[in-house]
PDB file of C-alpha atoms in Angstrom:
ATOM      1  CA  UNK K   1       0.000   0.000   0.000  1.00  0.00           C
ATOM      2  CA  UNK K   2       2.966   2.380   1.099  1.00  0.00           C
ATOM      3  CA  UNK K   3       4.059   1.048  -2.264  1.00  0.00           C
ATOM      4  CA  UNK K   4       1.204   1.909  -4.265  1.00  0.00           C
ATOM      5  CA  UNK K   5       0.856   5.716  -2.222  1.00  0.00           C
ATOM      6  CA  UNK K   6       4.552   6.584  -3.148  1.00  0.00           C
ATOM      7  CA  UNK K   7       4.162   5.573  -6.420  1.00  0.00           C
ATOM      8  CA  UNK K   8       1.334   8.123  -7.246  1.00  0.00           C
ATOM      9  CA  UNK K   9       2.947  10.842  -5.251  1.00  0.00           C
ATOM     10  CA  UNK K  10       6.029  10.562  -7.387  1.00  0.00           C
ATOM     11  CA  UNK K  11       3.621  10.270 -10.429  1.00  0.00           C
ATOM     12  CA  UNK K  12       1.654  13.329  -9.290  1.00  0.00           C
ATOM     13  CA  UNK K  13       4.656  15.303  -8.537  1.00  0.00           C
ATOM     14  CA  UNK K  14       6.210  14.705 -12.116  1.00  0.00           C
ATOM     15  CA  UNK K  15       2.949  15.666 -13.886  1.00  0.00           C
ATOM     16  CA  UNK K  16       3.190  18.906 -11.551  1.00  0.00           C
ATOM     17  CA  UNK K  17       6.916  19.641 -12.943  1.00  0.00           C
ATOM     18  CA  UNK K  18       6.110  19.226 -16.676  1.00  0.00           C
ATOM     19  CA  UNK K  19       3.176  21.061 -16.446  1.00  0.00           C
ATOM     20  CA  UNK K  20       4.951  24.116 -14.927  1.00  0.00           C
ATOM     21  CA  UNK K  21       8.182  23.657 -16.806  1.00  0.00           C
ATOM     22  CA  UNK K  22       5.910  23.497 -20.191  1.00  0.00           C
ATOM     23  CA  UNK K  23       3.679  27.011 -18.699  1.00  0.00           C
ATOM     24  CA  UNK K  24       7.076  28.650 -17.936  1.00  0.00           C
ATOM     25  CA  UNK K  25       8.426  27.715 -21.648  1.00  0.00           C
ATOM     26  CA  UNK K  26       5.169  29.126 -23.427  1.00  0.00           C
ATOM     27  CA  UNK K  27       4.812  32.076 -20.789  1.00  0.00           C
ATOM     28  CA  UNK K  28       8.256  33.564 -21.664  1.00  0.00           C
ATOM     29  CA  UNK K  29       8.182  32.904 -25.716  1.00  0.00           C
ATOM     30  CA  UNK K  30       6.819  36.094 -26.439  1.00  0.00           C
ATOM     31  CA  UNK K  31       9.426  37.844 -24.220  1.00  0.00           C
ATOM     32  CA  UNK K  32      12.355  35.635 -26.503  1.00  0.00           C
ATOM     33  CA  UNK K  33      10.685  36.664 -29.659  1.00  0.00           C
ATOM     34  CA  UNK K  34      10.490  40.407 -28.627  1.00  0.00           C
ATOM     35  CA  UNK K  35      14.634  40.230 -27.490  1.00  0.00           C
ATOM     36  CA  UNK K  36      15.424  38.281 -31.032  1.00  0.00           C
ATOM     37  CA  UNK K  37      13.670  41.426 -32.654  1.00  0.00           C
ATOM     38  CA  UNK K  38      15.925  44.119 -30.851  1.00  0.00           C
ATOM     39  CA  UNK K  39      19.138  41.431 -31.376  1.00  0.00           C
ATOM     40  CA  UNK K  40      18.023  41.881 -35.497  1.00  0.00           C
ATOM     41  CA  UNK K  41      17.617  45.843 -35.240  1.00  0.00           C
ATOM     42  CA  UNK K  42      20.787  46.246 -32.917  1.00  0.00           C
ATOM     43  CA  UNK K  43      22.905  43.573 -35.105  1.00  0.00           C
ATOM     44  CA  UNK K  44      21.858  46.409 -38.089  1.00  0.00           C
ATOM     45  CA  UNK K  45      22.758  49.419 -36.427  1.00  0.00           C
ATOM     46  CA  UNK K  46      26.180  47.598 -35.639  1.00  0.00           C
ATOM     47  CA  UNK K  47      26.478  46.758 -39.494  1.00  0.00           C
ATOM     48  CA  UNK K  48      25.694  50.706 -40.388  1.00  0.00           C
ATOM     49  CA  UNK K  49      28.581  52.094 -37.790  1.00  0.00           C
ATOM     50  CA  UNK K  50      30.789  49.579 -39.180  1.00  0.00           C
ATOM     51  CA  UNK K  51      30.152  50.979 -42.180  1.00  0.00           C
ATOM     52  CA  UNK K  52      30.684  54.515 -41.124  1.00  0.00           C
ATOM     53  CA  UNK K  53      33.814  53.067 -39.246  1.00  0.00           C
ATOM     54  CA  UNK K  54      35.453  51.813 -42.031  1.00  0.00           C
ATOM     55  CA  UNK K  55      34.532  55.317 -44.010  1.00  0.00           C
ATOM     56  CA  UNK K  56      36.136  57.423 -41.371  1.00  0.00           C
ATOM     57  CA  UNK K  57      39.134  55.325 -41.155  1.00  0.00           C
ATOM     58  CA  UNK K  58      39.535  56.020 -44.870  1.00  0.00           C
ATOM     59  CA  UNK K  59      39.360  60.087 -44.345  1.00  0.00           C
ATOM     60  CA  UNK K  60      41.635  59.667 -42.046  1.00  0.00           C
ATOM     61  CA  UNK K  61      44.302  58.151 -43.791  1.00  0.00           C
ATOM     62  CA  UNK K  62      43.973  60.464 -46.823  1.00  0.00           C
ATOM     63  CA  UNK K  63      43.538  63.477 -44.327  1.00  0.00           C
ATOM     64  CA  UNK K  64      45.886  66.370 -45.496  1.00  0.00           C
ATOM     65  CA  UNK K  65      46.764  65.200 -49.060  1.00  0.00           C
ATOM     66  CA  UNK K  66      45.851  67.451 -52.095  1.00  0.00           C
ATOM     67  CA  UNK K  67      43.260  64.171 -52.861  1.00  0.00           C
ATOM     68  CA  UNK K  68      41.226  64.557 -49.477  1.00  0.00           C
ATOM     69  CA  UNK K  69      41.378  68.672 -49.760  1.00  0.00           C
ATOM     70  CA  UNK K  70      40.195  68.461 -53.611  1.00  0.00           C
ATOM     71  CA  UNK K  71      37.407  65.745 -52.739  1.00  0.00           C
ATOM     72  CA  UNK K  72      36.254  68.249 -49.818  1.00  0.00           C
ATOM     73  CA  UNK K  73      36.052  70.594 -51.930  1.00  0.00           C
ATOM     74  CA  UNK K  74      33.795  69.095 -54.674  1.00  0.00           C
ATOM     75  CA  UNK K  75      31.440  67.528 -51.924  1.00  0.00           C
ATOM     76  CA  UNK K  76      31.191  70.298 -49.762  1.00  0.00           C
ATOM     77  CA  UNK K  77      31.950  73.366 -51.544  1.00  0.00           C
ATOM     78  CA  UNK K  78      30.355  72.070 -54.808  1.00  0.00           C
ATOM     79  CA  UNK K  79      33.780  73.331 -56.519  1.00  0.00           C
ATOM     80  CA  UNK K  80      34.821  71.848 -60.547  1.00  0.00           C
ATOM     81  CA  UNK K  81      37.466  70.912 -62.533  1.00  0.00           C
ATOM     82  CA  UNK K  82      37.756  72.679 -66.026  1.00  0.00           C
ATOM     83  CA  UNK K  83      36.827  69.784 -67.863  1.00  0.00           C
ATOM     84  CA  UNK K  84      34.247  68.326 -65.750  1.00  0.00           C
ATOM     85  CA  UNK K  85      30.434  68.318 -66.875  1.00  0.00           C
ATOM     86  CA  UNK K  86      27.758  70.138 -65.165  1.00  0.00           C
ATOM     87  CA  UNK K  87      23.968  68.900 -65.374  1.00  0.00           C
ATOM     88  CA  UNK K  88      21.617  70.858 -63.872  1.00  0.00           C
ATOM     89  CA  UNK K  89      18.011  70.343 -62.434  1.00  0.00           C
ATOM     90  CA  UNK K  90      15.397  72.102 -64.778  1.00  0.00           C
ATOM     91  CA  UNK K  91      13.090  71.468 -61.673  1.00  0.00           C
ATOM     92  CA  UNK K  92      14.979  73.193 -59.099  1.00  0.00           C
TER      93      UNK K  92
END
């Protein structure tokens, strides 16, 4: 009989553990999917300063040559060469 009583105790307590361990699984699912989603957006930003990274180490190592002050000068100062072709916007 002790038999028997032990038995479905042990059985009873088993079912009690898979049930919970299954509830806690399910319960935190939408928490894993909502941290996989920032992972994917933070993984992106990391890509785009990477990118930027890689761009400023570039500037720097032409920083100071007659390349980096003549590129400057086209991008920012919207200077051109003698022979270079200008379009412009009929819309603007």
């Amino acid at each position: 009989m002790k038999s028997r009583t032990k038995r479905r105790l042990f059985t009873l307590i088993s079912f009690a553990f898979i049930v919970y361990f299954i509830y806690i699984i399910f319960s935190q699912q939408p928490r894993i999917d909502m941290l996989m989603t920032k992972k994917l957006r933070v993984e992106e930003k990391i890509k785009e300063q990477d990118a930027i990274h890689e761009q400023l180490i570039y500037y720097q190592s032409i920083a100071g040559t007659d390349r980096y002050i003549e590129m400057m000068a086209r991008i920012r100062l919207g200077y051109v060469k003698a022979d270079d072709l200008i379009f412009i916007d009929a819309d603007r």
